[in-house]
Coordinates of C-alpha atoms in Angstrom, one line a residue:
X23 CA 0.0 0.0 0.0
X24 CA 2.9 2.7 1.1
X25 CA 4.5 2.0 -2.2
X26 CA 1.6 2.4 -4.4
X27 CA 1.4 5.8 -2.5
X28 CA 5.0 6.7 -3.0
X29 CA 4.2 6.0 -6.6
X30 CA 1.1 8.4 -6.7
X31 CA 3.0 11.2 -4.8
X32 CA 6.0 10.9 -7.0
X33 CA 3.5 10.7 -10.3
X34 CA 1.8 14.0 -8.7
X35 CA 5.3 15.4 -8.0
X36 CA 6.5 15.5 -11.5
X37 CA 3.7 16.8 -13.3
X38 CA 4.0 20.5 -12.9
X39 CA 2.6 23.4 -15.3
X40 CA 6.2 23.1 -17.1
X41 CA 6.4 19.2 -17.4
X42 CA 2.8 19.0 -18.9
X43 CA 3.6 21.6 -21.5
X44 CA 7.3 20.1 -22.4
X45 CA 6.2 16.9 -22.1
X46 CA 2.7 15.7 -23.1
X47 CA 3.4 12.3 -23.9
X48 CA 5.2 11.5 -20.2
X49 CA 2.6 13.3 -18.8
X50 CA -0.2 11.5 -20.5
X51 CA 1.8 8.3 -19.4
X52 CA 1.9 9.5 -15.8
X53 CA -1.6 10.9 -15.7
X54 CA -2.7 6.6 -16.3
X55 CA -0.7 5.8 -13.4
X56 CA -2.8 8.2 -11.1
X57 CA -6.6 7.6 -10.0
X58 CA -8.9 8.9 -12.4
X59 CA -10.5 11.3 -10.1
X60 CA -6.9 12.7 -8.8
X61 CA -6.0 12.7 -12.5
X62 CA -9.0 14.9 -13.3
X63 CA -8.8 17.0 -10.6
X64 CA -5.0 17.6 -11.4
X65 CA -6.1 18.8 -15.3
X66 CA -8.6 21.0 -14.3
X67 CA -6.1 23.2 -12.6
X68 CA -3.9 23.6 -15.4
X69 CA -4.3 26.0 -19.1
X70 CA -6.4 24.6 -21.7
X71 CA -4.2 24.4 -24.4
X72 CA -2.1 22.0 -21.9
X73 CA -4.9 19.9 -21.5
X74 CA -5.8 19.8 -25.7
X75 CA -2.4 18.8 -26.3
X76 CA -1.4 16.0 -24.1
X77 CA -5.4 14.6 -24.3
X78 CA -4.6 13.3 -27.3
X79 CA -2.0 11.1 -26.1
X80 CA -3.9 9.7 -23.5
X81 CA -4.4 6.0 -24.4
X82 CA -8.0 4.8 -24.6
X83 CA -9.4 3.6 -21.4
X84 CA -7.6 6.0 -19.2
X85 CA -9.0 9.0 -21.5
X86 CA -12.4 8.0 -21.0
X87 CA -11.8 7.1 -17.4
X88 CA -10.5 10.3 -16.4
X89 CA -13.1 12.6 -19.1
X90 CA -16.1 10.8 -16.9
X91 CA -14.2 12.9 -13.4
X92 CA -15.3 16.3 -14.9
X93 CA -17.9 18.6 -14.5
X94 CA -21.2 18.5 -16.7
X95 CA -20.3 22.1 -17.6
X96 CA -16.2 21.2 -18.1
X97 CA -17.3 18.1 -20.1
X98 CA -19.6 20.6 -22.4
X99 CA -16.9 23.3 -22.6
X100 CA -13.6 21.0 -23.5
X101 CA -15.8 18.6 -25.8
X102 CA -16.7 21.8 -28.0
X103 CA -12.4 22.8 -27.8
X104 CA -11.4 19.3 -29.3
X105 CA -11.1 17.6 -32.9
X106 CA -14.2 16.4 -33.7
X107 CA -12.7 12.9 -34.0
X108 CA -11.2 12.9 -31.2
X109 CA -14.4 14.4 -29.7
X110 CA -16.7 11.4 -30.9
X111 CA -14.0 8.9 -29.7
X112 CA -14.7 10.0 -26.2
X113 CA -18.5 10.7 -26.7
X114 CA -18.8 6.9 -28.0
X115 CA -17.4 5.6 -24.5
X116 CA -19.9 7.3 -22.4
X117 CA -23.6 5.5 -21.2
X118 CA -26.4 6.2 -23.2
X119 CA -27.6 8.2 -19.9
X120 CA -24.3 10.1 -19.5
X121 CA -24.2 11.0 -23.3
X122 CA -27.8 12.6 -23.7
X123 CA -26.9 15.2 -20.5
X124 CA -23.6 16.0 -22.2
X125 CA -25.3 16.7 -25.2
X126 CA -28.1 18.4 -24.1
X127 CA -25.4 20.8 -22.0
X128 CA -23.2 21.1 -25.2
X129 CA -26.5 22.5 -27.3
X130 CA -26.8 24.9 -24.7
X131 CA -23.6 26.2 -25.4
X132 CA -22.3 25.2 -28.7
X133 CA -25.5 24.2 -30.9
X134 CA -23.9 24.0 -34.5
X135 CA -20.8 21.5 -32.8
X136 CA -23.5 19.6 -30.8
X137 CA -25.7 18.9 -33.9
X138 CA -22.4 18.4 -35.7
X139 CA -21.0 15.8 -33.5
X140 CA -24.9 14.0 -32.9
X141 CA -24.5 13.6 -36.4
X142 CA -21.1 11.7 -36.6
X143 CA -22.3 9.7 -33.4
X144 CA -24.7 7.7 -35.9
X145 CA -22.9 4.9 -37.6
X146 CA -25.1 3.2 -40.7
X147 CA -27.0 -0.1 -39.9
X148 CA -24.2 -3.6 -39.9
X149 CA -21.5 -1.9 -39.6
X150 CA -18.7 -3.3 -37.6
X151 CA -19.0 0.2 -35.3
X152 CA -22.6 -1.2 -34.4
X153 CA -21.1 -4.4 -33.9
X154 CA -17.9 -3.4 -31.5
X155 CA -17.3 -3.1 -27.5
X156 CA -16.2 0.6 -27.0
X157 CA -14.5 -0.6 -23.9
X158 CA -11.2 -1.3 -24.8
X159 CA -7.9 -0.5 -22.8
X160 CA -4.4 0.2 -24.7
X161 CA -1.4 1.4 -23.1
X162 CA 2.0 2.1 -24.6
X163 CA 4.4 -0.3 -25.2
X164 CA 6.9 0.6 -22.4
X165 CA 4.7 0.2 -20.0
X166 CA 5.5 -2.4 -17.1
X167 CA 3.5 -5.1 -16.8
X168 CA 3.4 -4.1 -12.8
X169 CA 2.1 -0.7 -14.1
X170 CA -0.4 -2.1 -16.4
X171 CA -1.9 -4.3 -13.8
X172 CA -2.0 -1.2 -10.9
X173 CA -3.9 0.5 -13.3
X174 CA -6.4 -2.5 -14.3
X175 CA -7.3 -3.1 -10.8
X176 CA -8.6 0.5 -10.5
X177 CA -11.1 -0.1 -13.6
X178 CA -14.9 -0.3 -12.4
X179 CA -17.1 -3.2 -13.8
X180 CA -15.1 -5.9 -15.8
X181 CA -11.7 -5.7 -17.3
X182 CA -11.7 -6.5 -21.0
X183 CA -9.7 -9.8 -21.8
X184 CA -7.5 -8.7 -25.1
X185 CA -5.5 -5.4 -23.9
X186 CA -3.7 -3.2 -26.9
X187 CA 0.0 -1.9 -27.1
X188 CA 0.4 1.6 -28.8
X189 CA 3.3 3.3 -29.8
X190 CA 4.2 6.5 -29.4
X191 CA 2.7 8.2 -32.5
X192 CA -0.8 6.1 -30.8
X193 CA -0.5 3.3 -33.7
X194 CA -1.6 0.0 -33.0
X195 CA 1.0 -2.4 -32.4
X196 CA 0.4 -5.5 -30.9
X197 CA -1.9 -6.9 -28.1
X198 CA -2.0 -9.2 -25.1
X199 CA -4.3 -11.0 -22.6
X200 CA -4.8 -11.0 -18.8
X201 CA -3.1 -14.4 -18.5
X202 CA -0.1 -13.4 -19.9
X203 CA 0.0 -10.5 -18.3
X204 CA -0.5 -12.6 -14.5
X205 CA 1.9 -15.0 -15.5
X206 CA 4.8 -13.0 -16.9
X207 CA 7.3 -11.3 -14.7
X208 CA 6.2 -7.9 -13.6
X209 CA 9.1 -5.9 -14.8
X210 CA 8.6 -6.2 -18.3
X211 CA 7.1 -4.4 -20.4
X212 CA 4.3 -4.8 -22.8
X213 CA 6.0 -4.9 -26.1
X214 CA 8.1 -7.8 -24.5
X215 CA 5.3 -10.1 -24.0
X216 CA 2.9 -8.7 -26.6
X217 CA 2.1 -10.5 -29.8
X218 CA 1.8 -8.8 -33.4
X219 CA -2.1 -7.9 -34.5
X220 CA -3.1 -10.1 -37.2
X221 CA -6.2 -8.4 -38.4
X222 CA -8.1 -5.0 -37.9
X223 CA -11.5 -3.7 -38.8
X224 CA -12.6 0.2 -40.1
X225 CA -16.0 1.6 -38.4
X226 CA -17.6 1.6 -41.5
X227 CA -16.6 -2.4 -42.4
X228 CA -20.0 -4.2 -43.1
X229 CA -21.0 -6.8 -41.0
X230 CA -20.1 -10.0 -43.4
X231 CA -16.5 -8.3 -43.6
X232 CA -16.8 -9.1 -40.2
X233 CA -17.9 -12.6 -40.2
X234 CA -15.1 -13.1 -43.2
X235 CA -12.3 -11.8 -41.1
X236 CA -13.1 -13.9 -37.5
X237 CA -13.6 -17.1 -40.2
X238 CA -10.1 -16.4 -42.0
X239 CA -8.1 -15.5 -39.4
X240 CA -9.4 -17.4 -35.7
X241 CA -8.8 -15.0 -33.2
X242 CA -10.5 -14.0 -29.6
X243 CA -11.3 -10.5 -30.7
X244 CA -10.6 -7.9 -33.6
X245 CA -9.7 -4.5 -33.2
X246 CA -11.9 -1.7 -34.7
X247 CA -9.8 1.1 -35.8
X248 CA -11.5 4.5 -36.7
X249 CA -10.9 6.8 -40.0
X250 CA -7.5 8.4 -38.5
X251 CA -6.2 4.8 -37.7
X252 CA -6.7 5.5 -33.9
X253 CA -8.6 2.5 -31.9
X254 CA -11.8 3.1 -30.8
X255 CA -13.3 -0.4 -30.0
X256 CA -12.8 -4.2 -30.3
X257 CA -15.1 -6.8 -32.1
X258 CA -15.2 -10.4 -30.0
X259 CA -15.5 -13.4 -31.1
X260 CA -18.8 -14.1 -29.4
X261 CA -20.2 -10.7 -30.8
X262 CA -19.8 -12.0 -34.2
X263 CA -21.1 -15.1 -33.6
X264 CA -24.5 -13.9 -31.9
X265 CA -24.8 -11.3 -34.6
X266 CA -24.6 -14.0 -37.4
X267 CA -26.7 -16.3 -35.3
X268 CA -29.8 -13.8 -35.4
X269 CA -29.3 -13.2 -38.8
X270 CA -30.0 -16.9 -39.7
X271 CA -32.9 -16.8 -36.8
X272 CA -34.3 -14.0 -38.9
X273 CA -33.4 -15.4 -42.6
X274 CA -35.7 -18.6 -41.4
X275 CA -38.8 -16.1 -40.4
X276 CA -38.5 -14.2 -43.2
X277 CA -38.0 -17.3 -46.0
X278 CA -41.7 -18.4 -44.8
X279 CA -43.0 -15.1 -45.0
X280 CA -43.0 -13.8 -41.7
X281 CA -41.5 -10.4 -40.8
X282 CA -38.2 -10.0 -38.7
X283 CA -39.6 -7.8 -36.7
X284 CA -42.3 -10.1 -35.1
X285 CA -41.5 -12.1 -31.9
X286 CA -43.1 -15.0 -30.5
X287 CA -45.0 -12.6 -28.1
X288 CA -46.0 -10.1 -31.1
X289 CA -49.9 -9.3 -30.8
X290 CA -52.0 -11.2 -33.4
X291 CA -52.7 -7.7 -35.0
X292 CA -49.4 -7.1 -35.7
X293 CA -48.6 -10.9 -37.2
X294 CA -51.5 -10.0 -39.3
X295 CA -50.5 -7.4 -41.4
X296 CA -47.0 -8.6 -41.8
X297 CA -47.8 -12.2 -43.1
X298 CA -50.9 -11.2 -44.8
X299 CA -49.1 -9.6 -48.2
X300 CA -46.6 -12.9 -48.5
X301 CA -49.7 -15.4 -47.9
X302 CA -51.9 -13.5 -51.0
X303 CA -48.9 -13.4 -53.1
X304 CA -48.1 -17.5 -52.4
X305 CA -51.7 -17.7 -53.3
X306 CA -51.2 -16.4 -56.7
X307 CA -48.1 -18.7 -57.1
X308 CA -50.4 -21.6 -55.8
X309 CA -52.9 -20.8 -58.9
X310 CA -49.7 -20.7 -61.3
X311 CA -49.1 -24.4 -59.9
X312 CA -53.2 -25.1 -60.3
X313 CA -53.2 -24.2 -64.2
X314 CA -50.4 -26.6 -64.9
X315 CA -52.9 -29.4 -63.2
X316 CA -55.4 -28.1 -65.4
X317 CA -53.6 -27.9 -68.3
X318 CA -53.5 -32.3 -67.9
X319 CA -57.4 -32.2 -66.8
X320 CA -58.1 -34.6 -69.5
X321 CA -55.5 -37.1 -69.1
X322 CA -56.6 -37.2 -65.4
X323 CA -60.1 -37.6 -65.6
X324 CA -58.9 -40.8 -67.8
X325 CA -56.6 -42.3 -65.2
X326 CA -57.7 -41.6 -61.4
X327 CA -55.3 -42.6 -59.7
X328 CA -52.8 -39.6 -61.0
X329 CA -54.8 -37.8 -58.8
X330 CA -54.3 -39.2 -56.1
X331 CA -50.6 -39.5 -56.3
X332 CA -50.2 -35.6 -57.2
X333 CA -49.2 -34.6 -53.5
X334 CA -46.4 -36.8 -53.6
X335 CA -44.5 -35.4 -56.2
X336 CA -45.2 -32.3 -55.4
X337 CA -44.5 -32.8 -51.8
X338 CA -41.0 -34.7 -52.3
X339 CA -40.0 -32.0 -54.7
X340 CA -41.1 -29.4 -52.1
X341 CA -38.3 -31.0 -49.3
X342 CA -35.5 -31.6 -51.4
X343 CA -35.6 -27.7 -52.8
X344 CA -36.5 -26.3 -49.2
X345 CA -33.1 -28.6 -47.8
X346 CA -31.1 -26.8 -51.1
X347 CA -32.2 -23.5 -50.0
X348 CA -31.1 -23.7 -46.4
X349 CA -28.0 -25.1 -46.9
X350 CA -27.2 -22.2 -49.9
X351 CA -28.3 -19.6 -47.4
X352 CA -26.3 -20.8 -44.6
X353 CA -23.3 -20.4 -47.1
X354 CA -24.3 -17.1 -48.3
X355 CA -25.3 -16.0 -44.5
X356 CA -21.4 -16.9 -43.3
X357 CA -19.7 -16.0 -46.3
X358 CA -18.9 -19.6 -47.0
X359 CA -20.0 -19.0 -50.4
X360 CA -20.6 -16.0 -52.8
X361 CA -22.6 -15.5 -56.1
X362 CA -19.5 -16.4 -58.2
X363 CA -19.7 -20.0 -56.8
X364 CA -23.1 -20.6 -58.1
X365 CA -21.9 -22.9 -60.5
X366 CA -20.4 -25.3 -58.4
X367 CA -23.1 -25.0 -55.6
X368 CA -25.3 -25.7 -58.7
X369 CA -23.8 -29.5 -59.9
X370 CA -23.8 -30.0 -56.0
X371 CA -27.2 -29.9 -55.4
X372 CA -27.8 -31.3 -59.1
X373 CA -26.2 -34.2 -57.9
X374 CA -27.9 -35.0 -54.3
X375 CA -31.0 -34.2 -56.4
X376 CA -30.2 -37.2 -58.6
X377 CA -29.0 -39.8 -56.2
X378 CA -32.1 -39.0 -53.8
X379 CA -34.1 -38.8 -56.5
X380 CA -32.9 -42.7 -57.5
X381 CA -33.6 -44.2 -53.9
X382 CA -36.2 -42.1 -53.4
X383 CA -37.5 -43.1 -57.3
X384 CA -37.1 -47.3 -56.1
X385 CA -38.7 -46.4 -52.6
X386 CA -41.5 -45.1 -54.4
X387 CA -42.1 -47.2 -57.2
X388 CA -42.3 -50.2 -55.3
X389 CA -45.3 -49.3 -53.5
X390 CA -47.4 -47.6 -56.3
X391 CA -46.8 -51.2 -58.0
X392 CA -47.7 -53.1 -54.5
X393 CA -50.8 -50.4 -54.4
X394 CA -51.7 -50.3 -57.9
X395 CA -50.7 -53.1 -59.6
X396 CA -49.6 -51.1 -62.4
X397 CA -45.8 -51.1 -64.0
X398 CA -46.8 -48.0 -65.8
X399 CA -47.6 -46.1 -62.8
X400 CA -44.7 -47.5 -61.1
X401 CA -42.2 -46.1 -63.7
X402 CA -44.2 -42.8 -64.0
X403 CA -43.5 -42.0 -60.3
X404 CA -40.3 -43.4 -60.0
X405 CA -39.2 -41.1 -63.1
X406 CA -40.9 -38.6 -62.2
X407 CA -39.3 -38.6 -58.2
X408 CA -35.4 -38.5 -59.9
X409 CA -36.6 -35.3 -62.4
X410 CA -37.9 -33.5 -60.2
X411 CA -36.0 -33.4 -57.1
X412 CA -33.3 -33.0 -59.7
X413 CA -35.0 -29.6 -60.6
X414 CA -35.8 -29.1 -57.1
X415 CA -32.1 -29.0 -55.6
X416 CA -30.5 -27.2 -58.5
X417 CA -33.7 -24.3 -58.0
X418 CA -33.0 -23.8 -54.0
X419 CA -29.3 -23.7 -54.8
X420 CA -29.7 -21.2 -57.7
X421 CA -32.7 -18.7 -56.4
X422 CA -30.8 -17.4 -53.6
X423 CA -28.0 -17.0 -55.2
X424 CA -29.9 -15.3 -58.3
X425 CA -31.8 -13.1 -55.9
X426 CA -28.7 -11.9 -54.1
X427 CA -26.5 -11.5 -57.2
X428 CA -29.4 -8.9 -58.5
X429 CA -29.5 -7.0 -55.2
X430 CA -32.5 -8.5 -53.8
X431 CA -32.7 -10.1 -50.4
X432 CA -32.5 -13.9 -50.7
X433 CA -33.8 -14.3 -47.1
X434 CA -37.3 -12.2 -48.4
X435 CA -37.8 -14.0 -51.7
X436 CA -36.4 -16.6 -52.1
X437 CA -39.0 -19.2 -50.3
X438 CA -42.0 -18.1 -52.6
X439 CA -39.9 -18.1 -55.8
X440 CA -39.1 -21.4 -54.7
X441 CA -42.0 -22.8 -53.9
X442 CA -43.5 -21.5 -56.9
X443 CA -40.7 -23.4 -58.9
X444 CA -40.6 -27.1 -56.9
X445 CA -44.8 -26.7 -57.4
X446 CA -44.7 -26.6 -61.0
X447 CA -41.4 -29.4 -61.5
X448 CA -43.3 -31.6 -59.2
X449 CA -46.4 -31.1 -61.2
X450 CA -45.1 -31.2 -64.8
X451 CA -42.6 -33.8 -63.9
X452 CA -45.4 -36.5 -62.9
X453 CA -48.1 -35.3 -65.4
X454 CA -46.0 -35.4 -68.6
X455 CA -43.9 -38.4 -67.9
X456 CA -47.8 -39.7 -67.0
X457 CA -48.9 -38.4 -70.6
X458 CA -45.7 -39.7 -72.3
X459 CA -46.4 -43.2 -70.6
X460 CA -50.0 -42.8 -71.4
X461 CA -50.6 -46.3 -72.7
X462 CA -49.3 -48.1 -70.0
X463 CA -51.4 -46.6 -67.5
X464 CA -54.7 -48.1 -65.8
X465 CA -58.1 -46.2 -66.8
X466 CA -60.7 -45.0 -64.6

């Protein structure tokens, strides 16, 4: 305890009005070895233009830490004084409570820089900035790793896992974890036991850029850097993860029809109007499906029992394209795939369609003959099986892709297109094989 004080005093000691000015980068250093409130309190005393220069090179976590000590009206007042980048960094870091006062405050003083920096605040829908943890802590690389640990056990709430080495000129340049930094001998310093960064993100990074860079490169978390290359947040693992988990959670609702936005608890109103549109327009792709029946009406009034057997092509063909279409938009979801691998996602699916189509096609036939007594029959839906789940696999691998390739969302189409399309193969595929085979077929 006495020699975490001595530490403190001597810290306090050396930071005088002439050390601050001639020194910002020692001072910021020597600032993150204090308290945050002692630290604050010690800034406040001292010329602005001090304060604007060395701010910059405080590192994040102890800026933050330290910007949360002033006064409402200080916050307002040296928010309004600072580059707005640097500004939005710090506004970023504060609670959603916190941030509307200091705004409100900083429109009563500076309108035009508070509407400005409200502004910039908004980062665009799946963007890795919507994505990221703005609680991040970085300190330089000469840092001790007794130093670094004084300063952690002061943080309130928890202490992120992955912590960042800068440089002197603030650059990113390496990173390290609480368990190396417990097991390695205290009087080294970061850079010593710090490992190079393999991969960073941009703000503005879309979400599956995201997703792309966790899948190619396996690490625990991904630093977010903003415009000026300064770090502003991390990405975890487990951020990414949940993210791309409740965009498949919400590509299943919306490939039947139902809207994202509805949960299980939505009122029945609400469920209404957003399934309502989808189920009349999969009634008009239900009557496409009916005219090709009718188109045959003849042929089935002659032989009966191609009546009765209609659901099962049509529902076999159904399955195999709805398995095609979940497996392509799982690929497509997590970037396994893009739209340039269409053709071999195509011959894929061709291919299960074909050998299910064949045991399927044996399964099938066999008990139409048992039922019927009819070879004809027999071959009809047995032929009929392989072609369309054939056309079936091949259409759920190529909708989504389709859809997506002409800037349409997969997850919102492609189910009715689909269905449409398995409808109609099942259809045709059983009724013209069945007029083909005409002759060999029982009447009435």
């Amino acid at each position: 305890m006495s020699a975490a004080k001595d530490t403190l005093d001597s810290a306090v000691e050396q930071l005088s009005d002439e050390f601050l000015n001639k020194f910002p980068l020692k001072s910021a250093q020597l600032l993150g070895t204090l308290p945050p409130d002692e630290a604050a309190e010690l800034l406040q005393q001292q010329a602005q233009h001090i304060i604007y220069r060395l701010w910059k090179y405080l590192p994040p976590g102890a800026a933050e830490q330290i910007f949360q000590q002033f006064p409402v009206d200080y916050q307002a007042q040296f928010i309004a004084s600072l580059d707005s980048h640097i500004a939005v960094g710090l506004l970023n870091k504060q609670s959603q409570e916190a941030l509307q006062v200091l705004l409100a405050k900083l429109k009563e003083q500076h309108s035009t820089i508070a509407d400005e920096l409200s502004e910039l605040l908004v980062f665009p829908e799946n963007t890795a900035a919507r994505m990221m943890n703005k609680k991040v802590q970085a300190f330089y690389s000469d840092t001790t790793l007794r130093e670094v640990l004084a300063q952690l056990k002061r943080l309130d709430g928890k202490v992120p896992d992955v912590i960042y080495v800068l440089n002197e000129q603030q650059d990113l340049v390496g990173e390290t974890t609480l368990n190396t930094l417990v097991g390695s001998s205290s009087s080294k310093t970061l850079m010593q036991v710090a490992t190079p960064i393999r991969v960073t993100l941009n703000v503005m990074d879309h979400k599956d850029q995201v997703v792309e860079a966790f899948e190619g490169h396996k690490v625990r978390a991904i630093p977010v850097l903003d415009a000026q290359q300064q770090l502003v947040g991390q990405i975890r693992f487990f951020d990414a993860y949940q993210s791309t988990k409740e965009d498949l959670a919400s590509d299943m609702q919306t490939m039947v029809g139902a809207s994202k936005d509805e949960k299980a608890l939505s009122s029945s109103w609400f469920a209404v109007k957003k399934r309502l549109p989808w189920l009349q327009i999969n009634l008009l792709t239900a009557f496409a499906a009916a005219a090709v029946v009718g188109a045959f009406e003849g042929l089935i009034a002659q032989v009966t029992a191609l009546a009765i057997l209609l659901p099962v092509a049509a529902g076999q063909s159904g399955n195999a394209g709805a398995q095609a279409l979940a497996v392509t938009m799982r690929g497509l979801t997590l970037r396994e795939i893009s739209t340039r691998h269409w053709y071999q996602v195509m011959l894929k699916e061709m291919m299960v369609g074909l050998l299910n189509g064949i045991a399927i096609a044996v399964t099938c036939g066999i008990g139409v003959y048992l039922w019927s007594q009819s070879l004809g029959l027999a071959l009809v839906i047995a032929l009929a099986m392989i072609s369309s789940l054939v056309i079936a696999g091949s259409s759920g691998a190529i909708v989504p892709i389709a859809l997506k390739k002409f800037g349409l969302d997969p997850a919102q189409s492609s189910s009715i297109v689909l269905t449409t399309i398995t409808d109609i193969a099942g259809f045709m595929s059983f009724l013209g094989i069945a007029l083909l085979l005409s002759d060999m077929l029982p009447k009435g």
